[in-house]
mmCIF file of C-alpha atoms in Angstrom:
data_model
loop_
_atom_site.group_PDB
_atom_site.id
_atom_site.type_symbol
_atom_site.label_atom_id
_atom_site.label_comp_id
_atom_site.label_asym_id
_atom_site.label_seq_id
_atom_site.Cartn_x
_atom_site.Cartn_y
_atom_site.Cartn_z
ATOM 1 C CA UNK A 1 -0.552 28.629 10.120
ATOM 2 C CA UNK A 2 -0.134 25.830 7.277
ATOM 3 C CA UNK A 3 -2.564 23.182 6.993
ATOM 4 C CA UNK A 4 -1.508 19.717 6.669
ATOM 5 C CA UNK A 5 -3.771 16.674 4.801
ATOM 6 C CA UNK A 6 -2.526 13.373 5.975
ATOM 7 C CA UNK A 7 -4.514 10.195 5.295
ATOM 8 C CA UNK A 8 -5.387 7.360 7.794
ATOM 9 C CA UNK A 9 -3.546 4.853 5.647
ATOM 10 C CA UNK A 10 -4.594 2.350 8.395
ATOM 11 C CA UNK A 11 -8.546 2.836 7.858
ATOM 12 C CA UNK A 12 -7.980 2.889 4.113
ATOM 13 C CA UNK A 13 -6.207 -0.380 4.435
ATOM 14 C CA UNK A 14 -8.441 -1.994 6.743
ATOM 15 C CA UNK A 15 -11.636 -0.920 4.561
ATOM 16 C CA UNK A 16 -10.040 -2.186 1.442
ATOM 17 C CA UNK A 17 -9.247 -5.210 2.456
ATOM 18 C CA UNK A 18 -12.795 -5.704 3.576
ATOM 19 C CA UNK A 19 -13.442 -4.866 0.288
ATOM 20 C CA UNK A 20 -11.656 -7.302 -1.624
ATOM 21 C CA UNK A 21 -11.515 -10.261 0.967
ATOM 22 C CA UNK A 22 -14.579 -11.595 0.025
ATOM 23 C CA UNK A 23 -13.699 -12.142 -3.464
ATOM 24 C CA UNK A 24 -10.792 -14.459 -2.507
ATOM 25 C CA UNK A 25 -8.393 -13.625 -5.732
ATOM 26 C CA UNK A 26 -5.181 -13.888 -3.841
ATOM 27 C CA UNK A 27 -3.633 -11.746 -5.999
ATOM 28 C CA UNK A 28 -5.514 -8.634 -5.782
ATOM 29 C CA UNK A 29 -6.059 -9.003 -1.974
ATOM 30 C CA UNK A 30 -1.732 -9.257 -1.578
ATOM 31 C CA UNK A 31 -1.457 -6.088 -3.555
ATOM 32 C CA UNK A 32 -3.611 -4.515 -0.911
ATOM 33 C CA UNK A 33 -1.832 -6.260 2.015
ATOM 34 C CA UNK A 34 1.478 -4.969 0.645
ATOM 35 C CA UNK A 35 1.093 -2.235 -1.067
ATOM 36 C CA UNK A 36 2.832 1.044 0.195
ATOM 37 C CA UNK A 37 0.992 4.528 0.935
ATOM 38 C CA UNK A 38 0.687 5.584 -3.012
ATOM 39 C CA UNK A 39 -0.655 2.420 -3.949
ATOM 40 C CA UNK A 40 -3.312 2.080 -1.503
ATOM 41 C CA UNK A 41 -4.497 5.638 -2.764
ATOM 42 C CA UNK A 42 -4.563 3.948 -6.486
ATOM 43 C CA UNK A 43 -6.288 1.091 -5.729
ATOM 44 C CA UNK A 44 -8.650 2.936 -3.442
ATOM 45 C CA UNK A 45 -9.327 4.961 -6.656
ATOM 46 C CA UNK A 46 -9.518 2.759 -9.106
ATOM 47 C CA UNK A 47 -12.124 0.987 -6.945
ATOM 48 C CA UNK A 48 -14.065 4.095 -6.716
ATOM 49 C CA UNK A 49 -13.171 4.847 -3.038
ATOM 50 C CA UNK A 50 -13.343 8.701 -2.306
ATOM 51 C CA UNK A 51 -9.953 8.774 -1.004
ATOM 52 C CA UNK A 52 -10.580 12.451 0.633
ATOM 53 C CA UNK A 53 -12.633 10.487 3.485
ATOM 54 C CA UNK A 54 -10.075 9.078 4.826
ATOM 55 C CA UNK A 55 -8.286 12.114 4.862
ATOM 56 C CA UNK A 56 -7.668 14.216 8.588
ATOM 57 C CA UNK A 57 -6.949 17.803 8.811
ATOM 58 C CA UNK A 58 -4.207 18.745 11.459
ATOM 59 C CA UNK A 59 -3.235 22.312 11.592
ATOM 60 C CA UNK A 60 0.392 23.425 12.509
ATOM 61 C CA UNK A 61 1.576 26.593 13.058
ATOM 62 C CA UNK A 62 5.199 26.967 11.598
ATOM 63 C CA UNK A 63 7.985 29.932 12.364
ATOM 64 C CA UNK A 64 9.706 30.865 9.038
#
């Protein structure tokens, strides 16, 4: 059996962009909007975000 990590890059999103809405620099909050599945993780980081919260265990069981 292998264990996969996958993230919910939608709750991530969602929370960052709660986040940094309020602040209303454009900027930042369009690097959230459009920022693909590494970024997010970065800026979820360098904001201080835990980033293994948003991640969901899903076991598979694989033939070799």
């Amino acid at each position: 059996m292998v264990l996969i990590r996958r993230v919910d890059y939608r709750r991530l999103k969602r929370d960052l962009l709660d986040e940094v809405g309020p602040s209303e620099i454009w900027p930042l909050i369009d690097s959230v909007e459009n920022a693909d599945e590494e970024e997010l993780i970065e800026i979820a980081r360098q904001l201080g975000y835990d980033v293994e919260d948003y991640e969901e265990d899903e076991e598979m069981e694989w033939e070799f």
